[in-house]
Amino acid sequence: MQSYILGIDIGTGSTKAVAIALTGKALGVVQNHYPINSPEPGYSEQDPLLIWQAFVKCMRDITTKIGYAPIAVSFSSAMHSIIPVDEIGTPLSPMITWADSRSEHIAQELRASAQGPEIYRITGTPIHAMSPLCKLIWLRTNKPEVFIPTRKFISIKEFIWLKLFGSFEVDYSIASATGLFDILKLDWSSEACALAGVSANKLSTPRNTTYHRDDLNPNTAALLNITSKTSFVIGASDGCCANLGSHTTGPGIAALTIGTSGAVRITSPSPVYNFEGMTFNYLLNQDTFVCGGAVNNGGIAINWLLQNFLQKEKLSPADYDELFATIDIIPAASNGLIFLPYLYGERAPLWDTQTSGAFFNIKPTHTRAHFLRAALEGVCFALYDVLKTVEDASVNITQVNISGGFVSSATWTQVLADITGKKLVVLQPEDASAVGAIYLAMQVLHPESYDQLTHIDNQIVIEPNAQNHEWYSKLFPTFKKLYRDLMDSMHRLHELDI
């Protein structure tokens, strides 16, 4: 039997368990899904108990599949969630997810205020509706019947950790994404907490991302199909774990992930500040920052294409193959057709929840295939915009390590390479966030095993096409200018709500 560590990635739509032996060999993956509810426009809520149940099922499924228990479990988790709970951790309302935009006006006012730049500098978190800081201000103002009796405001990872150990504890990484945490002092910010109207005792105790426990209750261990001696590492956020899992920790290397949304991240010994572009600065550990920006419109925009242009309702791998085969016959830059991919508003570097998608420069020669290619190019342009923002504020990026479902498409990865002009490298085809959580556990519990993983086999390298990159470089300034030109009209239409 090979000793192995489980990486648990608590995502927005599912929880995934990845098992990797101390030798680095992948042993198995399981995944369980749960719904997202939107009771009102702009709301995005979930039932934390369903996510706990999905976690329990993942644990039981993966240990049954492998046949024996792991030596350790480590966590990766989506950021920015808020659950108001009582003194024993019972939820007082549904969990508010990162995608919830009900506090957008609060974020706009704070970002424009004299206090905004200082709050951003202290916390390193973009001032946006996704931020728990803005969510708490909204709850205090609009839901006092929930806000006042709440004993603790916690994230989904803290909720699961509480169910495991009965303690309110949060890792530095998740804390650093709340807009409430001083990323240099490694403690809750009195200035940000005052804005939110909470004291530090309404928040969990911060811990380093390598913090671990091995005192699991035997009954809980039996529920999870493991032993009570199994170590649990608190881990980090999904983005930070993805950098570690995709071996993106050196200078000049960026990580780029596309799932439902997308993100570009570098690893830095200090924060990378850009107030206009609102680069984020989240902690991988007490000495390491993961800096970058996230976009709303990744795979979700491609799914919109498939459903509305190719009339595909229940998506299958064959549907994606059809999309990419259609795109391949169209030249780079889609004969000048440009798509702004902001279907679901946008985060970095625009930070505008009122923006929308748009096709521009439509001509009679443009076919459906042109629209499809332009839309894929638009998603890649948006990610390139983030990459440029990060690069301009830090160091020259020469290599981009990529992860996410899109890496299986040669067409998509080549378009991204051609637009960015960067060498793309696929290092970790499995879930990079869960693998990063495993690496964190190895660093603290089995450093000798982690040191042996520095050699990376089976790299897939995608080099940019110089001629295509030249075309895209000519188009990119127009792509950026279009948003600025159309912003007022987008906002007016958003206000009309038709």
PDB file of C-alpha atoms in Angstrom, residues 359-461:
ATOM      1  CA  PHE A 359     -19.641  42.123 -30.788  1.00  0.00           C
ATOM      2  CA  PHE A 360     -18.013  44.970 -32.736  1.00  0.00           C
ATOM      3  CA  ASN A 361     -17.019  45.602 -36.362  1.00  0.00           C
ATOM      4  CA  ILE A 362     -19.552  43.149 -37.807  1.00  0.00           C
ATOM      5  CA  LYS A 363     -19.309  42.918 -41.622  1.00  0.00           C
ATOM      6  CA  PRO A 364     -21.245  40.968 -44.267  1.00  0.00           C
ATOM      7  CA  THR A 365     -18.297  38.602 -44.691  1.00  0.00           C
ATOM      8  CA  HIS A 366     -18.493  37.442 -41.078  1.00  0.00           C
ATOM      9  CA  THR A 367     -20.070  34.008 -40.622  1.00  0.00           C
ATOM     10  CA  ARG A 368     -21.185  32.118 -37.536  1.00  0.00           C
ATOM     11  CA  ALA A 369     -17.695  30.607 -37.368  1.00  0.00           C
ATOM     12  CA  HIS A 370     -16.207  34.121 -37.186  1.00  0.00           C
ATOM     13  CA  PHE A 371     -18.463  34.954 -34.248  1.00  0.00           C
ATOM     14  CA  LEU A 372     -17.430  31.764 -32.472  1.00  0.00           C
ATOM     15  CA  ARG A 373     -13.720  32.396 -32.947  1.00  0.00           C
ATOM     16  CA  ALA A 374     -14.031  36.076 -32.005  1.00  0.00           C
ATOM     17  CA  ALA A 375     -15.781  35.078 -28.777  1.00  0.00           C
ATOM     18  CA  LEU A 376     -12.992  32.667 -27.818  1.00  0.00           C
ATOM     19  CA  GLU A 377     -10.443  35.352 -28.681  1.00  0.00           C
ATOM     20  CA  GLY A 378     -12.364  37.832 -26.515  1.00  0.00           C
ATOM     21  CA  VAL A 379     -12.046  35.574 -23.464  1.00  0.00           C
ATOM     22  CA  CYS A 380      -8.306  35.265 -24.126  1.00  0.00           C
ATOM     23  CA  PHE A 381      -7.960  39.040 -24.661  1.00  0.00           C
ATOM     24  CA  ALA A 382      -9.593  39.635 -21.265  1.00  0.00           C
ATOM     25  CA  LEU A 383      -7.087  37.309 -19.588  1.00  0.00           C
ATOM     26  CA  TYR A 384      -4.232  38.978 -21.469  1.00  0.00           C
ATOM     27  CA  ASP A 385      -5.489  42.326 -20.130  1.00  0.00           C
ATOM     28  CA  VAL A 386      -5.068  40.965 -16.585  1.00  0.00           C
ATOM     29  CA  LEU A 387      -1.669  39.471 -17.399  1.00  0.00           C
ATOM     30  CA  LYS A 388      -0.459  42.838 -18.738  1.00  0.00           C
ATOM     31  CA  THR A 389      -1.756  44.638 -15.635  1.00  0.00           C
ATOM     32  CA  VAL A 390       0.157  42.251 -13.363  1.00  0.00           C
ATOM     33  CA  GLU A 391       3.268  42.333 -15.527  1.00  0.00           C
ATOM     34  CA  ASP A 392       3.335  46.137 -15.676  1.00  0.00           C
ATOM     35  CA  ALA A 393       3.196  46.299 -11.859  1.00  0.00           C
ATOM     36  CA  SER A 394       5.780  43.573 -11.172  1.00  0.00           C
ATOM     37  CA  VAL A 395       8.262  41.741 -13.417  1.00  0.00           C
ATOM     38  CA  ASN A 396       8.464  40.603 -17.022  1.00  0.00           C
ATOM     39  CA  ILE A 397       6.594  37.318 -17.476  1.00  0.00           C
ATOM     40  CA  THR A 398       8.296  34.848 -19.811  1.00  0.00           C
ATOM     41  CA  GLN A 399       6.303  31.691 -19.106  1.00  0.00           C
ATOM     42  CA  VAL A 400       2.678  30.962 -18.236  1.00  0.00           C
ATOM     43  CA  ASN A 401       1.814  27.665 -16.547  1.00  0.00           C
ATOM     44  CA  ILE A 402      -1.776  26.798 -17.420  1.00  0.00           C
ATOM     45  CA  SER A 403      -4.397  24.628 -15.753  1.00  0.00           C
ATOM     46  CA  GLY A 404      -8.118  23.996 -15.893  1.00  0.00           C
ATOM     47  CA  GLY A 405     -10.390  22.119 -18.264  1.00  0.00           C
ATOM     48  CA  PHE A 406      -9.378  24.250 -21.248  1.00  0.00           C
ATOM     49  CA  VAL A 407      -5.874  22.700 -21.397  1.00  0.00           C
ATOM     50  CA  SER A 408      -7.349  19.683 -23.208  1.00  0.00           C
ATOM     51  CA  SER A 409      -8.120  21.887 -26.239  1.00  0.00           C
ATOM     52  CA  ALA A 410      -5.184  22.450 -28.597  1.00  0.00           C
ATOM     53  CA  THR A 411      -7.176  25.200 -30.332  1.00  0.00           C
ATOM     54  CA  TRP A 412      -7.950  27.172 -27.170  1.00  0.00           C
ATOM     55  CA  THR A 413      -4.416  26.930 -25.786  1.00  0.00           C
ATOM     56  CA  GLN A 414      -2.897  27.986 -29.118  1.00  0.00           C
ATOM     57  CA  VAL A 415      -5.179  31.037 -29.346  1.00  0.00           C
ATOM     58  CA  LEU A 416      -4.141  31.997 -25.803  1.00  0.00           C
ATOM     59  CA  ALA A 417      -0.436  31.561 -26.651  1.00  0.00           C
ATOM     60  CA  ASP A 418      -0.799  33.628 -29.824  1.00  0.00           C
ATOM     61  CA  ILE A 419      -2.640  36.469 -28.071  1.00  0.00           C
ATOM     62  CA  THR A 420      -0.281  36.688 -25.083  1.00  0.00           C
ATOM     63  CA  GLY A 421       2.885  36.000 -27.056  1.00  0.00           C
ATOM     64  CA  LYS A 422       4.016  33.851 -24.113  1.00  0.00           C
ATOM     65  CA  LYS A 423       5.226  30.268 -23.899  1.00  0.00           C
ATOM     66  CA  LEU A 424       2.471  28.226 -22.253  1.00  0.00           C
ATOM     67  CA  VAL A 425       3.310  25.127 -20.222  1.00  0.00           C
ATOM     68  CA  VAL A 426       0.935  22.433 -18.975  1.00  0.00           C
ATOM     69  CA  LEU A 427       2.535  20.940 -15.881  1.00  0.00           C
ATOM     70  CA  GLN A 428      -0.343  19.492 -13.908  1.00  0.00           C
ATOM     71  CA  PRO A 429      -3.276  18.088 -15.887  1.00  0.00           C
ATOM     72  CA  GLU A 430      -5.084  17.107 -12.689  1.00  0.00           C
ATOM     73  CA  ASP A 431      -6.808  19.712 -10.549  1.00  0.00           C
ATOM     74  CA  ALA A 432      -4.010  22.155  -9.686  1.00  0.00           C
ATOM     75  CA  SER A 433      -5.776  23.570  -6.613  1.00  0.00           C
ATOM     76  CA  ALA A 434      -6.257  20.181  -4.947  1.00  0.00           C
ATOM     77  CA  VAL A 435      -2.703  19.190  -5.878  1.00  0.00           C
ATOM     78  CA  GLY A 436      -1.403  22.447  -4.375  1.00  0.00           C
ATOM     79  CA  ALA A 437      -3.189  21.616  -1.134  1.00  0.00           C
ATOM     80  CA  ILE A 438      -1.424  18.256  -1.153  1.00  0.00           C
ATOM     81  CA  TYR A 439       1.929  19.960  -1.710  1.00  0.00           C
ATOM     82  CA  LEU A 440       1.275  22.232   1.293  1.00  0.00           C
ATOM     83  CA  ALA A 441       0.692  19.152   3.419  1.00  0.00           C
ATOM     84  CA  MET A 442       3.850  17.510   2.094  1.00  0.00           C
ATOM     85  CA  GLN A 443       5.906  20.619   2.909  1.00  0.00           C
ATOM     86  CA  VAL A 444       4.977  20.467   6.574  1.00  0.00           C
ATOM     87  CA  LEU A 445       4.431  16.742   7.181  1.00  0.00           C
ATOM     88  CA  HIS A 446       6.740  15.034   4.634  1.00  0.00           C
ATOM     89  CA  PRO A 447       9.255  17.586   3.329  1.00  0.00           C
ATOM     90  CA  GLU A 448      11.517  14.854   1.963  1.00  0.00           C
ATOM     91  CA  SER A 449       8.712  13.704  -0.360  1.00  0.00           C
ATOM     92  CA  TYR A 450       7.985  17.267  -1.489  1.00  0.00           C
ATOM     93  CA  ASP A 451      11.675  17.855  -2.304  1.00  0.00           C
ATOM     94  CA  GLN A 452      11.602  14.850  -4.647  1.00  0.00           C
ATOM     95  CA  LEU A 453       8.758  16.376  -6.675  1.00  0.00           C
ATOM     96  CA  THR A 454      10.852  19.277  -7.987  1.00  0.00           C
ATOM     97  CA  HIS A 455      11.609  17.349 -11.196  1.00  0.00           C
ATOM     98  CA  ILE A 456       8.648  17.663 -13.528  1.00  0.00           C
ATOM     99  CA  ASP A 457       8.048  15.112 -16.264  1.00  0.00           C
ATOM    100  CA  ASN A 458       5.691  15.167 -19.247  1.00  0.00           C
ATOM    101  CA  GLN A 459       5.587  18.912 -19.798  1.00  0.00           C
ATOM    102  CA  ILE A 460       3.406  20.080 -22.662  1.00  0.00           C
ATOM    103  CA  VAL A 461       4.718  23.315 -24.211  1.00  0.00           C
TER     104      VAL A 461
END
